[in-house]
Coordinates of C-alpha atoms in Angstrom, one line a residue:
X1 CA 0.1 0.1 0.1
X2 CA 1.4 3.5 -0.8
X3 CA 1.8 5.6 2.2
X4 CA 2.0 9.3 2.6
X5 CA 5.6 9.5 2.4
X6 CA 5.6 7.9 -1.0
X7 CA 2.7 10.1 -2.4
X8 CA 4.7 13.2 -1.4
X9 CA 7.9 11.5 -3.3
X10 CA 5.6 11.1 -6.2
X11 CA 4.2 14.7 -5.8
X12 CA 7.6 16.5 -5.6
X13 CA 8.8 14.6 -8.5
X14 CA 5.9 15.6 -10.5
X15 CA 6.7 19.3 -9.8
X16 CA 10.4 18.8 -10.8
X17 CA 9.3 17.2 -14.0
X18 CA 6.9 20.0 -14.8
X19 CA 9.5 22.6 -14.2
X20 CA 12.1 20.9 -16.1
X21 CA 9.8 20.5 -19.2
X22 CA 8.4 24.1 -18.8
X23 CA 11.2 26.1 -17.8
X24 CA 13.7 23.8 -19.8
X25 CA 12.6 25.0 -23.1
X26 CA 12.7 28.8 -22.2
X27 CA 16.2 28.3 -20.6
X28 CA 17.3 26.7 -23.9
X29 CA 15.9 29.7 -26.0
X30 CA 17.8 31.9 -23.8
X31 CA 21.0 30.1 -24.7
X32 CA 20.1 30.1 -28.2
X33 CA 19.6 33.8 -28.1
X34 CA 23.4 33.9 -28.3
X35 CA 23.2 32.8 -32.0
X36 CA 20.3 35.2 -32.9
X37 CA 21.7 37.6 -35.9
X38 CA 19.3 40.7 -35.8
X39 CA 16.9 42.4 -33.6
X40 CA 14.0 40.6 -35.3
X41 CA 15.3 37.1 -34.4
X42 CA 16.1 38.3 -30.8
X43 CA 12.5 39.8 -30.4
X44 CA 11.1 36.7 -31.7
X45 CA 12.8 34.7 -28.9
X46 CA 11.8 37.1 -26.2
X47 CA 8.4 37.3 -27.2
X48 CA 8.0 33.4 -27.6
X49 CA 8.8 32.8 -23.8
X50 CA 7.9 36.1 -22.6
X51 CA 4.2 35.5 -21.7
X52 CA 5.0 32.1 -20.0
X53 CA 8.4 32.0 -18.3
X54 CA 7.2 33.5 -15.0
X55 CA 4.4 30.9 -14.9
X56 CA 7.0 28.2 -15.7
X57 CA 9.0 29.3 -12.8
X58 CA 5.8 28.7 -10.5
X59 CA 6.7 25.0 -10.7
X60 CA 10.0 25.8 -9.2
X61 CA 8.6 27.7 -6.4
X62 CA 5.8 25.0 -5.9
X63 CA 8.5 22.2 -5.9
X64 CA 10.7 23.9 -3.4
X65 CA 7.7 24.7 -1.1
X66 CA 6.6 21.1 -1.4
X67 CA 10.0 19.9 -0.6
X68 CA 10.2 22.2 2.5
X69 CA 6.9 21.1 3.7
X70 CA 7.2 17.2 3.2
X71 CA 10.8 16.8 3.6
X72 CA 12.5 19.7 5.7
X73 CA 15.6 17.7 6.4
X74 CA 16.5 17.3 3.0
X75 CA 15.6 20.9 2.1
X76 CA 17.8 22.1 5.0
X77 CA 20.7 19.6 4.4
X78 CA 20.8 19.9 0.6
X79 CA 20.3 23.7 0.4
X80 CA 23.0 24.4 2.7
X81 CA 25.4 22.2 1.0
X82 CA 24.3 23.7 -2.3
X83 CA 24.2 27.3 -0.9
X84 CA 26.6 29.0 -3.3
X85 CA 25.4 27.1 -6.1
X86 CA 21.9 28.2 -5.8
X87 CA 23.0 31.9 -5.1
X88 CA 24.5 31.7 -8.5
X89 CA 21.3 30.2 -10.0
X90 CA 19.1 33.0 -8.2
X91 CA 21.6 35.6 -9.7
X92 CA 21.2 34.2 -13.0
X93 CA 17.3 34.0 -12.9
X94 CA 17.3 37.7 -11.6
X95 CA 19.5 38.7 -14.6
X96 CA 17.2 36.8 -16.9
X97 CA 13.9 38.5 -15.5
X98 CA 15.3 41.9 -15.4
X99 CA 16.7 41.4 -19.0
X100 CA 13.3 41.2 -20.6
X101 CA 11.8 44.6 -19.2
X102 CA 14.9 46.8 -19.5
X103 CA 15.7 45.6 -23.1
X104 CA 12.2 46.4 -23.9
X105 CA 12.3 50.0 -22.7
X106 CA 15.9 50.7 -23.9
X107 CA 16.5 52.6 -27.1
X108 CA 20.3 52.4 -27.2
X109 CA 21.6 49.6 -29.1
X110 CA 24.7 49.0 -26.8
X111 CA 22.3 48.8 -23.7
X112 CA 20.3 46.2 -25.7
X113 CA 23.5 44.1 -26.4
X114 CA 23.9 44.4 -22.3
X115 CA 20.4 43.3 -21.7
X116 CA 20.8 40.6 -24.4
X117 CA 23.9 39.2 -22.7
X118 CA 22.2 39.2 -19.4
X119 CA 19.4 37.1 -20.8
X120 CA 22.0 34.7 -22.3
X121 CA 23.9 34.4 -19.1
X122 CA 20.7 34.1 -16.8
X123 CA 19.6 31.1 -19.1
X124 CA 23.1 29.4 -19.5
X125 CA 23.9 29.6 -15.7
X126 CA 21.1 28.0 -14.3
X127 CA 20.7 25.5 -17.4
X128 CA 24.1 24.0 -16.4
X129 CA 23.9 24.4 -12.7
X130 CA 20.6 22.7 -12.3
X131 CA 22.1 19.5 -14.0
X132 CA 25.4 19.8 -11.8
X133 CA 23.0 19.9 -8.7
X134 CA 21.2 16.6 -9.9
X135 CA 24.1 15.0 -10.6
X136 CA 25.5 15.5 -7.2
X137 CA 22.2 14.0 -5.8
X138 CA 22.6 11.0 -8.0
X139 CA 26.3 10.7 -7.2
X140 CA 25.6 11.0 -3.4
X141 CA 26.4 14.1 -1.1
X142 CA 28.8 14.0 1.9
X143 CA 26.1 13.8 4.5
X144 CA 27.4 12.6 7.9
X145 CA 25.5 11.7 11.2
X146 CA 22.9 13.9 12.4
X147 CA 22.1 15.0 8.6
X148 CA 25.0 17.1 8.6
X149 CA 26.5 18.1 5.1
X150 CA 30.4 18.0 5.4
X151 CA 31.3 19.1 2.0
X152 CA 32.1 22.3 0.2
X153 CA 31.2 24.0 -3.1
X154 CA 34.2 22.5 -5.0
X155 CA 33.2 19.0 -3.9
X156 CA 30.2 19.5 -6.1
X157 CA 32.3 20.0 -9.2
X158 CA 33.0 16.1 -9.6
X159 CA 33.3 14.6 -12.9
X160 CA 29.9 12.9 -12.8
X161 CA 28.1 15.7 -11.8
X162 CA 29.7 18.1 -14.5
X163 CA 28.9 15.5 -17.1
X164 CA 25.1 15.3 -16.0
X165 CA 25.4 19.2 -16.0
X166 CA 26.4 19.1 -19.8
X167 CA 23.7 16.6 -20.5
X168 CA 21.1 18.8 -18.9
X169 CA 22.4 22.0 -20.7
X170 CA 22.3 20.4 -24.1
X171 CA 19.0 18.7 -23.6
X172 CA 17.5 22.1 -22.6
X173 CA 19.1 23.9 -25.6
X174 CA 17.7 21.1 -27.9
X175 CA 14.2 21.1 -26.2
X176 CA 14.4 25.2 -26.6
X177 CA 15.1 24.7 -30.3
X178 CA 12.2 22.4 -30.8
X179 CA 9.8 24.8 -29.1
X180 CA 11.0 27.7 -31.3
X181 CA 10.1 25.6 -34.5
X182 CA 6.6 26.0 -33.3
X183 CA 6.8 29.8 -32.6
X184 CA 9.2 31.0 -35.2
X185 CA 8.6 31.4 -39.1
X186 CA 10.4 31.4 -42.2
X187 CA 14.2 31.5 -42.0
X188 CA 14.5 31.6 -38.2
X189 CA 12.2 28.5 -38.0
X190 CA 14.4 26.5 -40.3
X191 CA 17.6 27.7 -38.2
X192 CA 16.0 26.2 -35.0
X193 CA 15.4 22.6 -36.9
X194 CA 19.1 22.9 -37.6
X195 CA 19.9 23.7 -34.0
X196 CA 17.7 21.3 -32.7
X197 CA 19.3 18.5 -35.2
X198 CA 22.7 19.6 -34.3
X199 CA 22.4 19.3 -30.5
X200 CA 20.5 16.1 -30.7
X201 CA 23.7 13.8 -31.3
X202 CA 25.9 15.5 -28.7
X203 CA 23.0 15.2 -26.1
X204 CA 22.5 11.3 -26.9
X205 CA 26.2 10.4 -26.6
X206 CA 26.6 12.4 -23.4
X207 CA 23.7 10.9 -22.0
X208 CA 25.0 7.5 -22.7
X209 CA 28.3 8.3 -21.2
X210 CA 26.7 9.6 -18.2
X211 CA 24.5 6.2 -17.9
X212 CA 27.7 4.1 -18.4
X213 CA 29.6 6.2 -15.9
X214 CA 26.6 5.7 -13.2
X215 CA 26.3 2.1 -14.0
X216 CA 30.0 1.6 -13.4
X217 CA 30.7 4.0 -10.4
X218 CA 27.5 4.2 -8.9
X219 CA 25.8 0.7 -8.7
X220 CA 23.4 1.4 -5.9
X221 CA 21.3 3.4 -8.6
X222 CA 20.6 0.2 -10.4
X223 CA 20.1 -2.3 -7.5
X224 CA 16.4 -1.9 -7.4
X225 CA 15.7 -0.7 -11.0
X226 CA 16.5 -4.1 -12.8
X227 CA 13.9 -5.7 -10.4
X228 CA 11.3 -3.1 -11.1
X229 CA 9.1 -3.7 -14.1
X230 CA 8.2 0.0 -14.1
X231 CA 11.7 0.7 -15.0
X232 CA 11.7 -1.2 -18.1
X233 CA 8.2 0.3 -19.3
X234 CA 9.6 3.9 -18.7
X235 CA 13.1 3.0 -20.3
X236 CA 11.1 1.7 -23.5
X237 CA 9.0 4.9 -23.6
X238 CA 12.5 7.0 -23.2
X239 CA 14.1 5.2 -26.1
X240 CA 11.0 5.6 -28.3
X241 CA 10.8 9.1 -27.8
X242 CA 14.5 9.8 -28.2
X243 CA 14.5 7.8 -31.4
X244 CA 11.5 9.8 -32.6
X245 CA 12.9 13.2 -32.1
X246 CA 15.2 13.1 -35.3
X247 CA 12.3 11.7 -37.2
X248 CA 10.2 14.3 -36.1
X249 CA 12.6 17.0 -36.9
X250 CA 13.2 15.6 -40.4
X251 CA 9.3 15.6 -41.2
X252 CA 9.2 19.1 -39.7
X253 CA 6.6 18.0 -37.1
X254 CA 7.0 20.4 -34.7
X255 CA 4.3 19.8 -32.1
X256 CA 4.8 16.0 -32.0
X257 CA 8.6 16.5 -31.7
X258 CA 8.1 18.8 -28.7
X259 CA 5.7 16.3 -27.0
X260 CA 8.5 13.5 -27.7
X261 CA 11.3 16.0 -26.2
X262 CA 8.9 16.5 -23.1
X263 CA 8.2 12.9 -22.7
X264 CA 11.9 12.1 -23.0
X265 CA 12.7 14.6 -20.1
X266 CA 9.8 13.1 -18.0
X267 CA 11.1 9.5 -18.6
X268 CA 14.7 10.5 -17.7
X269 CA 13.6 11.8 -14.4
X270 CA 11.2 9.2 -13.6
X271 CA 13.9 6.5 -14.2
X272 CA 16.3 8.6 -12.0
X273 CA 13.5 8.7 -9.4
X274 CA 13.2 4.6 -9.3
X275 CA 16.8 4.6 -8.9
X276 CA 16.8 6.9 -5.9
X277 CA 13.8 5.7 -4.1
X278 CA 13.4 5.7 -1.1
X279 CA 16.4 8.0 -0.8
X280 CA 16.0 11.6 -1.4
X281 CA 19.8 12.5 -0.7
X282 CA 22.1 9.5 -0.7
X283 CA 25.2 9.9 1.5
X284 CA 28.5 9.3 0.0
X285 CA 30.1 8.7 3.5
X286 CA 27.7 5.9 4.6
X287 CA 24.8 5.1 2.1
X288 CA 22.8 2.9 4.2
X289 CA 22.9 4.8 7.7
X290 CA 23.5 8.5 6.8
X291 CA 21.3 8.7 3.4
X292 CA 18.3 10.9 3.8
X293 CA 15.2 9.2 2.9
X294 CA 11.5 9.7 2.4
X295 CA 11.1 8.3 6.0
X296 CA 13.8 9.7 8.2
X297 CA 13.8 13.0 6.6
X298 CA 10.0 13.7 6.4
X299 CA 7.4 15.9 8.2
X300 CA 4.9 14.2 10.8
X301 CA 2.0 12.3 9.3
X302 CA -0.4 14.9 10.2
X303 CA 1.7 17.6 8.3
X304 CA 1.9 15.5 5.2
X305 CA -2.0 14.7 5.2
X306 CA -2.7 18.6 5.4
X307 CA -0.2 19.4 2.9
X308 CA -1.9 16.8 0.7
X309 CA -5.1 18.2 1.2
X310 CA -3.9 21.7 0.2
X311 CA -1.8 20.1 -2.7
X312 CA -5.2 18.5 -4.1
X313 CA -6.7 22.0 -4.2
X314 CA -3.6 24.0 -5.3
X315 CA -2.1 21.8 -8.1
X316 CA -5.2 21.8 -10.3
X317 CA -5.2 25.5 -10.2
X318 CA -1.7 25.6 -11.2
X319 CA -2.1 23.2 -14.0
X320 CA -5.2 24.9 -15.1
X321 CA -3.4 28.1 -15.2
X322 CA -0.6 26.7 -17.2
X323 CA -2.7 25.3 -19.8
X324 CA -4.9 28.4 -20.2
X325 CA -1.9 30.7 -20.7
X326 CA -0.2 28.3 -23.4
X327 CA -3.8 28.3 -25.0
X328 CA -4.1 31.8 -25.2
X329 CA -0.6 32.5 -26.6
X330 CA -0.4 29.4 -28.8
X331 CA 0.6 29.8 -32.5
X332 CA 3.5 31.8 -34.1
X333 CA 5.0 34.8 -32.6
X334 CA 3.6 38.1 -34.0
X335 CA 5.8 41.0 -33.4
X336 CA 4.0 44.2 -32.3
X337 CA 4.7 47.6 -30.7
X338 CA 3.6 46.3 -27.2
X339 CA 5.9 42.9 -27.3
X340 CA 9.2 42.9 -26.0

């Protein structure tokens, strides 16, 4: 029988997946902004994600709040260990948010270039560091007795986590390019098909390398996976979605390719969740005794129940709002005076 701890593990996972899919593509568009050749292409990029990027980040805030409420020990331990990294992410997100409005109201070309750089930097840095943070969770954190994080910032820059960071960054860029094939038109649309195709194979190669690295060096991630039938189902769907992406790009089926890319991200994260469960933050010092799990790091059962009731009320609102916004702003970008 599924208990409240497992339910909250799943709910936090759903919020992380939602954020990775939604904010993933606009981070990717931000990185692709570096390759925009003229003001029209830049404005198209900004207007493609301008109406939705802040709504996408609601999933990050909700996920952080859910983690704090359901698993406060994980929130405290991991966030203290990732403190400097999260400050850098926050700095990047602020730079990105500010760049939208300031560029819009800047008449000077030099200032526009500065805000374009802030938009690119504010997308690149979080896109990379999210993957590095996730790689560290998979790799295991130096958590000692009493749930104490004993590492430092430079310990986070281990080879596996950096590799996962690159996987995540290139995945977001590809995801963003696929999204832009639905929003851009004419020459820019063709460029986005090209960018998506060019990032596809490096992504696949790096993802395979990261998987092999994990299989050899982090065997605990696969101990329970191979005995779980769901792992094989998710892996099959993952492979199908990955294989379809170049087929969809070649056929110029933007919508289906974006769905395949979104499913791919979801399957990757779900497989990772299966590999971690019931751990939330594995300990590299003592995996069995010092790891933070959904049981030793959770709130009380009463708290989990109250929060579940609130989540059942709040999450449909967030999902409904997201669907409504994307329906309102669907279709190609049309540049006007009131746009970015």
